[in-house]
CSV table of C-alpha atoms in Angstrom, one decimal:
chain,number,residue,atom,x,y,z
A,1256,UNK,CA,0.0,-0.1,0.1
A,1257,UNK,CA,1.4,3.2,-1.0
A,1258,UNK,CA,1.1,6.3,1.1
A,1259,UNK,CA,3.0,8.7,-1.5
A,1260,UNK,CA,0.9,11.1,-3.6
A,1261,UNK,CA,-0.7,9.7,-6.7
A,1262,UNK,CA,1.5,9.3,-9.8
A,1263,UNK,CA,0.6,11.3,-13.0
A,1264,UNK,CA,-0.8,7.8,-14.3
A,1265,UNK,CA,-3.0,7.2,-11.2
A,1266,UNK,CA,-4.2,10.7,-11.4
A,1267,UNK,CA,-5.2,10.3,-15.1
A,1268,UNK,CA,-7.1,6.9,-14.1
A,1269,UNK,CA,-8.9,8.9,-11.4
A,1270,UNK,CA,-10.0,11.7,-13.8
A,1271,UNK,CA,-11.0,9.0,-16.3
A,1272,UNK,CA,-13.3,7.5,-13.8
A,1273,UNK,CA,-14.8,10.7,-13.0
A,1274,UNK,CA,-16.0,11.5,-16.5
A,1275,UNK,CA,-17.1,8.0,-17.0
A,1276,UNK,CA,-19.1,7.9,-13.8
A,1277,UNK,CA,-20.4,11.5,-14.2
A,1278,UNK,CA,-22.0,10.6,-17.5
A,1279,UNK,CA,-23.3,7.6,-16.1
A,1280,UNK,CA,-26.2,9.1,-14.3
A,1281,UNK,CA,-27.7,10.5,-17.5
A,1282,UNK,CA,-27.2,7.2,-19.2
A,1283,UNK,CA,-29.1,5.5,-16.4
A,1284,UNK,CA,-32.2,7.9,-16.9
A,1285,UNK,CA,-32.2,6.8,-20.6
A,1286,UNK,CA,-32.1,3.2,-20.0
A,1287,UNK,CA,-34.9,3.4,-17.2
A,1288,UNK,CA,-37.3,4.5,-19.9
A,1289,UNK,CA,-37.5,0.8,-21.0
A,1290,UNK,CA,-36.3,-1.2,-18.1
A,1291,UNK,CA,-37.4,-1.8,-14.7
A,1292,UNK,CA,-34.5,-1.1,-12.1
A,1293,UNK,CA,-34.2,-4.9,-11.4
A,1294,UNK,CA,-34.1,-5.6,-15.2
A,1295,UNK,CA,-31.5,-2.7,-15.7
A,1296,UNK,CA,-29.4,-4.2,-12.9
A,1297,UNK,CA,-29.5,-7.7,-14.5
A,1298,UNK,CA,-28.8,-6.5,-18.2
A,1299,UNK,CA,-26.0,-4.1,-17.0
A,1300,UNK,CA,-23.9,-6.9,-15.3
A,1301,UNK,CA,-24.8,-9.6,-18.2
A,1302,UNK,CA,-23.1,-7.0,-20.4
A,1303,UNK,CA,-20.1,-6.7,-17.8
A,1304,UNK,CA,-19.7,-10.3,-17.6
A,1305,UNK,CA,-19.9,-11.3,-21.5
A,1306,UNK,CA,-17.9,-11.9,-23.4
A,1307,UNK,CA,-15.0,-11.2,-20.9
A,1308,UNK,CA,-15.7,-14.1,-18.5
A,1309,UNK,CA,-14.9,-16.5,-21.4
A,1310,UNK,CA,-11.3,-15.0,-21.7
A,1311,UNK,CA,-10.4,-13.7,-18.2
A,1312,UNK,CA,-9.7,-16.4,-15.5
A,1313,UNK,CA,-11.1,-16.0,-12.0
A,1314,UNK,CA,-9.0,-13.8,-9.8
A,1315,UNK,CA,-6.6,-15.6,-7.5
A,1316,UNK,CA,-8.6,-14.5,-4.2
A,1317,UNK,CA,-10.9,-16.1,-1.7
A,1318,UNK,CA,-14.3,-16.3,-3.4
A,1319,UNK,CA,-16.1,-14.7,-0.3
A,1320,UNK,CA,-14.5,-11.3,-1.3
A,1321,UNK,CA,-15.7,-11.8,-5.0
A,1322,UNK,CA,-19.1,-12.5,-3.6
A,1323,UNK,CA,-19.0,-9.4,-1.0
A,1324,UNK,CA,-17.9,-7.1,-3.6
A,1325,UNK,CA,-20.5,-8.2,-6.3
A,1326,UNK,CA,-23.3,-7.7,-3.7
A,1327,UNK,CA,-22.2,-4.3,-2.1
A,1328,UNK,CA,-21.3,-2.7,-5.5
A,1329,UNK,CA,-23.7,-4.5,-7.9
A,1330,UNK,CA,-26.9,-5.3,-6.1
A,1331,UNK,CA,-26.3,-2.9,-3.2
A,1332,UNK,CA,-25.1,0.3,-4.7
A,1333,UNK,CA,-26.7,0.1,-8.3
A,1334,UNK,CA,-29.9,-1.9,-7.3
A,1335,UNK,CA,-30.9,0.8,-4.8
A,1336,UNK,CA,-29.6,3.8,-7.0
A,1337,UNK,CA,-31.7,2.5,-10.2
A,1338,UNK,CA,-34.8,2.4,-7.8
A,1339,UNK,CA,-34.1,5.9,-6.3
A,1340,UNK,CA,-33.9,7.4,-10.1
A,1341,UNK,CA,-37.2,5.8,-10.8
A,1342,UNK,CA,-39.2,6.7,-7.7
A,1343,UNK,CA,-38.0,10.3,-7.4
A,1344,UNK,CA,-34.5,11.5,-8.0
A,1345,UNK,CA,-32.8,13.6,-10.6
A,1346,UNK,CA,-29.6,12.6,-12.4
A,1347,UNK,CA,-27.8,15.8,-11.2
A,1348,UNK,CA,-28.9,15.3,-7.6
A,1349,UNK,CA,-28.0,11.7,-7.6
A,1350,UNK,CA,-24.6,12.5,-8.9
A,1351,UNK,CA,-24.0,14.5,-5.8
A,1352,UNK,CA,-25.5,12.6,-3.2
A,1353,UNK,CA,-23.8,9.6,-4.2
A,1354,UNK,CA,-20.6,11.2,-3.3
A,1355,UNK,CA,-21.4,11.0,0.4
A,1356,UNK,CA,-19.6,7.7,0.1
A,1357,UNK,CA,-16.6,9.6,0.7
A,1358,UNK,CA,-17.7,10.2,4.4
A,1359,UNK,CA,-19.0,6.6,4.7
A,1360,UNK,CA,-15.6,5.1,3.3
A,1361,UNK,CA,-13.6,7.2,5.7
A,1362,UNK,CA,-15.9,6.1,8.6
A,1363,UNK,CA,-15.7,2.4,7.6
A,1364,UNK,CA,-12.0,2.6,6.9
A,1365,UNK,CA,-11.4,4.1,10.3
A,1366,UNK,CA,-13.4,1.4,12.2
A,1367,UNK,CA,-12.6,-1.5,10.1
A,1368,UNK,CA,-9.1,-1.1,8.6
A,1369,UNK,CA,-7.8,1.6,11.2
A,1370,UNK,CA,-7.1,3.9,8.3
A,1371,UNK,CA,-6.6,7.6,9.3
A,1372,UNK,CA,-7.3,10.9,7.2
A,1373,UNK,CA,-4.4,13.1,6.5
A,1374,UNK,CA,-4.6,16.8,7.4
A,1375,UNK,CA,-5.4,17.9,3.7
A,1376,UNK,CA,-7.9,15.2,3.3
A,1377,UNK,CA,-9.6,16.5,6.7
A,1378,UNK,CA,-9.7,20.0,5.2
A,1379,UNK,CA,-11.1,18.5,1.7
A,1380,UNK,CA,-13.6,16.6,3.5
A,1381,UNK,CA,-14.8,19.7,5.5
A,1382,UNK,CA,-15.0,21.7,2.1
A,1383,UNK,CA,-16.8,18.9,0.3
A,1384,UNK,CA,-19.3,18.7,3.2
A,1385,UNK,CA,-20.0,22.4,2.8
A,1386,UNK,CA,-20.4,21.7,-1.0
A,1387,UNK,CA,-22.9,19.0,-0.5
A,1388,UNK,CA,-24.8,21.1,1.9
A,1389,UNK,CA,-25.1,23.6,-0.5
A,1390,UNK,CA,-26.4,21.3,-3.1
A,1391,UNK,CA,-28.9,20.0,-0.5
A,1392,UNK,CA,-29.9,23.7,0.3
A,1393,UNK,CA,-30.9,24.1,-3.3
A,1394,UNK,CA,-33.4,21.3,-3.1
A,1395,UNK,CA,-34.6,22.0,0.4
A,1396,UNK,CA,-35.7,25.5,-0.9
A,1397,UNK,CA,-39.5,25.0,-1.9
A,1398,UNK,CA,-39.0,27.5,-4.9
A,1399,UNK,CA,-36.2,25.3,-6.4
A,1400,UNK,CA,-36.9,24.4,-10.1
A,1401,UNK,CA,-35.9,20.9,-9.5
A,1402,UNK,CA,-37.3,20.2,-6.0
A,1403,UNK,CA,-40.5,18.6,-7.6
A,1404,UNK,CA,-38.4,16.1,-9.3
A,1405,UNK,CA,-37.1,14.4,-6.3
A,1406,UNK,CA,-39.0,12.7,-3.4
A,1407,UNK,CA,-37.7,11.9,0.1
A,1408,UNK,CA,-37.8,8.1,-0.6
A,1409,UNK,CA,-35.4,8.8,-3.5
A,1410,UNK,CA,-33.3,10.8,-1.4
A,1411,UNK,CA,-32.8,8.3,1.3
A,1412,UNK,CA,-32.3,5.5,-1.2
A,1413,UNK,CA,-29.5,7.3,-2.9
A,1414,UNK,CA,-27.9,7.8,0.4
A,1415,UNK,CA,-28.2,3.9,1.1
A,1416,UNK,CA,-26.6,3.4,-2.4
A,1417,UNK,CA,-23.7,5.6,-1.2
A,1418,UNK,CA,-23.2,3.3,2.0
A,1419,UNK,CA,-23.1,0.4,-0.2
A,1420,UNK,CA,-20.3,2.0,-2.5
A,1421,UNK,CA,-18.5,2.7,0.6
A,1422,UNK,CA,-18.6,-1.0,1.8
A,1423,UNK,CA,-17.4,-2.2,-1.6
A,1424,UNK,CA,-14.5,0.2,-1.4
A,1425,UNK,CA,-13.6,-1.4,2.1
A,1426,UNK,CA,-13.9,-4.8,0.4
A,1427,UNK,CA,-11.6,-4.0,-2.2
A,1428,UNK,CA,-9.0,-2.6,0.4
A,1429,UNK,CA,-9.5,-6.0,2.2
A,1430,UNK,CA,-8.8,-7.8,-1.0
A,1431,UNK,CA,-5.6,-6.0,-1.3
A,1432,UNK,CA,-4.5,-7.0,2.2
A,1433,UNK,CA,-5.1,-10.6,1.6
A,1434,UNK,CA,-3.9,-11.0,-2.1
A,1435,UNK,CA,-1.7,-8.1,-3.3
A,1436,UNK,CA,-1.0,-9.4,-6.8
A,1437,UNK,CA,-4.6,-9.9,-7.8
A,1438,UNK,CA,-6.0,-8.8,-11.2
A,1439,UNK,CA,-8.4,-5.9,-11.0
A,1440,UNK,CA,-10.3,-6.6,-14.3
A,1441,UNK,CA,-10.6,-10.1,-13.4
A,1442,UNK,CA,-12.1,-9.2,-9.8
A,1443,UNK,CA,-14.5,-6.7,-11.5
A,1444,UNK,CA,-15.6,-9.3,-14.2
A,1445,UNK,CA,-16.2,-12.1,-12.0
A,1446,UNK,CA,-17.8,-10.1,-9.0
A,1447,UNK,CA,-20.2,-8.8,-11.8
A,1448,UNK,CA,-21.4,-12.4,-12.4
A,1449,UNK,CA,-22.4,-12.4,-8.6
A,1450,UNK,CA,-24.9,-9.7,-9.2
A,1451,UNK,CA,-26.9,-11.1,-12.1
A,1452,UNK,CA,-28.8,-13.9,-10.4
A,1453,UNK,CA,-30.0,-11.7,-7.5
A,1454,UNK,CA,-31.2,-9.2,-9.8
A,1455,UNK,CA,-32.9,-11.7,-12.2
A,1456,UNK,CA,-34.6,-13.1,-8.9
A,1457,UNK,CA,-35.7,-9.8,-7.6
A,1458,UNK,CA,-37.2,-8.9,-10.9
A,1459,UNK,CA,-39.2,-12.2,-11.0
A,1460,UNK,CA,-40.4,-11.7,-7.5
A,1461,UNK,CA,-41.2,-7.7,-7.4
A,1462,UNK,CA,-41.7,-6.6,-10.9
A,1463,UNK,CA,-45.3,-6.6,-12.2
A,1464,UNK,CA,-46.3,-9.2,-14.6
A,1465,UNK,CA,-46.7,-6.7,-17.3
A,1466,UNK,CA,-43.1,-5.7,-17.1
A,1467,UNK,CA,-41.5,-9.1,-17.2
A,1468,UNK,CA,-41.1,-9.0,-21.1
A,1469,UNK,CA,-40.9,-5.2,-21.6
A,1470,UNK,CA,-37.4,-5.4,-22.2
A,1471,UNK,CA,-37.9,-7.2,-25.6
A,1472,UNK,CA,-39.4,-3.9,-26.8
A,1473,UNK,CA,-36.7,-1.7,-25.7
A,1474,UNK,CA,-35.5,0.8,-28.1
A,1475,UNK,CA,-31.9,0.7,-29.5
A,1476,UNK,CA,-30.7,3.7,-27.4
A,1477,UNK,CA,-31.9,1.9,-24.4
A,1478,UNK,CA,-29.7,-1.1,-25.3
A,1479,UNK,CA,-26.8,1.4,-26.0
A,1480,UNK,CA,-27.2,2.8,-22.6
A,1481,UNK,CA,-27.2,-0.6,-20.9
A,1482,UNK,CA,-24.0,-1.4,-23.0
A,1483,UNK,CA,-22.3,1.8,-21.7
A,1484,UNK,CA,-23.3,0.9,-18.1
A,1485,UNK,CA,-21.9,-2.7,-18.4
A,1486,UNK,CA,-18.7,-2.3,-20.5
A,1487,UNK,CA,-17.6,1.2,-20.0
A,1488,UNK,CA,-18.8,2.4,-16.5
A,1489,UNK,CA,-18.5,-1.0,-15.1
A,1490,UNK,CA,-15.5,-2.8,-16.6
A,1491,UNK,CA,-13.4,0.3,-17.5
A,1492,UNK,CA,-14.5,2.3,-14.6
A,1493,UNK,CA,-14.4,-0.1,-11.7
A,1494,UNK,CA,-11.1,-1.7,-13.1
A,1495,UNK,CA,-9.4,1.7,-12.8
A,1496,UNK,CA,-11.1,2.3,-9.5
A,1497,UNK,CA,-10.1,-1.0,-7.7
A,1498,UNK,CA,-6.5,-0.5,-9.4
A,1499,UNK,CA,-6.2,2.7,-7.6
A,1500,UNK,CA,-7.5,1.2,-4.4
A,1501,UNK,CA,-5.0,-1.6,-4.9
A,1502,UNK,CA,-2.2,0.8,-4.6
A,1503,UNK,CA,-3.5,3.4,-2.0
A,1504,UNK,CA,-5.6,3.7,1.1
A,1505,UNK,CA,-9.3,3.9,0.6
A,1506,UNK,CA,-9.6,7.3,2.3
A,1507,UNK,CA,-7.0,8.8,-0.2
A,1508,UNK,CA,-8.7,7.5,-3.5
A,1509,UNK,CA,-12.4,7.9,-2.2
A,1510,UNK,CA,-12.2,11.7,-2.5
A,1511,UNK,CA,-11.5,11.8,-6.1
A,1512,UNK,CA,-15.1,10.8,-6.8
A,1513,UNK,CA,-15.9,14.3,-5.7
A,1514,UNK,CA,-15.5,15.3,-9.1
A,1515,UNK,CA,-18.3,13.0,-10.5
A,1516,UNK,CA,-21.0,15.6,-9.4
A,1517,UNK,CA,-19.3,18.4,-11.7
A,1518,UNK,CA,-19.4,16.2,-14.7
A,1519,UNK,CA,-23.0,14.9,-13.5
A,1520,UNK,CA,-24.3,18.4,-13.3
A,1521,UNK,CA,-22.9,19.4,-16.7
A,1522,UNK,CA,-24.4,16.4,-18.4
A,1523,UNK,CA,-27.6,16.9,-16.8
A,1524,UNK,CA,-27.7,20.6,-17.9
A,1525,UNK,CA,-26.5,19.8,-21.5
A,1526,UNK,CA,-28.5,16.5,-22.1
A,1527,UNK,CA,-31.5,16.7,-19.9
A,1528,UNK,CA,-32.0,20.5,-19.6
A,1529,UNK,CA,-31.5,20.5,-15.9
A,1530,UNK,CA,-31.0,24.1,-14.5
A,1531,UNK,CA,-27.7,25.1,-12.5
A,1532,UNK,CA,-29.0,27.2,-9.7
A,1533,UNK,CA,-26.9,29.6,-7.7
A,1534,UNK,CA,-26.8,27.1,-4.6
A,1535,UNK,CA,-25.4,24.5,-7.1
A,1536,UNK,CA,-22.6,26.7,-8.6
A,1537,UNK,CA,-21.7,27.4,-4.8
A,1538,UNK,CA,-21.5,23.8,-4.2
A,1539,UNK,CA,-19.4,23.2,-7.4
A,1540,UNK,CA,-17.0,25.6,-6.2
A,1541,UNK,CA,-16.6,24.2,-2.7
A,1542,UNK,CA,-16.1,20.7,-4.5
A,1543,UNK,CA,-13.2,21.9,-6.7
A,1544,UNK,CA,-11.7,23.3,-3.6
A,1545,UNK,CA,-11.9,20.0,-1.8
A,1546,UNK,CA,-10.3,18.3,-4.8
A,1547,UNK,CA,-7.5,20.8,-4.7
A,1548,UNK,CA,-6.9,20.2,-1.0
A,1549,UNK,CA,-6.8,16.5,-1.5
A,1550,UNK,CA,-4.6,16.6,-4.6
A,1551,UNK,CA,-2.3,19.5,-3.9
A,1552,UNK,CA,-2.4,19.9,-0.1
A,1553,UNK,CA,0.4,17.2,0.5
A,1554,UNK,CA,2.8,18.4,-2.0
A,1555,UNK,CA,2.2,22.1,-0.8
A,1556,UNK,CA,2.6,20.8,2.8
A,1557,UNK,CA,6.2,19.1,2.0
A,1558,UNK,CA,7.2,22.1,0.3
């Protein structure tokens, strides 16, 4: 585990993940036009598994970690998030609220892994908390233009999804401790396989009968959205993410995801016509300051 600052290659990987996952929320909205949340979860991970599972061997780690990661990151994070987006959550706000995983990760990392936050990270987390508070103020304001598009249930479910993401971060760190030479792409592909059957079972149990075969009538754009979610956001995004967690502490990697709301808000504004309010601009400024603290604070302190 490296305590040094991220290399240029690692920084590029982190920023790539920020873009891929920022666009992710708009893509989810498109896919949910023709799929139920459970159908979308199953389809996403079928795409993530095939055809790569035919060519990539299982990772050389205990299977309990593969199963736990698949359940937390797949069924937990995205099953809950898809449901939140359907019952009352905008793509823009979801991209912000999901980043509370930074705080959950730091908490779980402290309790379970005994990881401690550096001073720049502490400052960054305070700034990020203020930024998230600004975003929340925008939606708590009864006059906000997007307030009617969200519900309390959608809000709470998105926070639950963030907690599931944080737990998957902790699992990835534990994998690094027990098997330092594991393959992140193999880990992501085979853990994705774990999520398929639970999503299929949940769809069979909870989706209304009229929805069981609606995926056969899905538009081509919805299938392209599923392909993006499965191959780009999952395989590419999470392979890069787990590679970073393999080399650095969880509470050092997780704050980079705070850039996701910036991309998510921009995508929501350009693609879905969502409005950026003064509260949101204030939140964006604070999130950028938080990222600057995390990425540059250690270097400035050493100098």
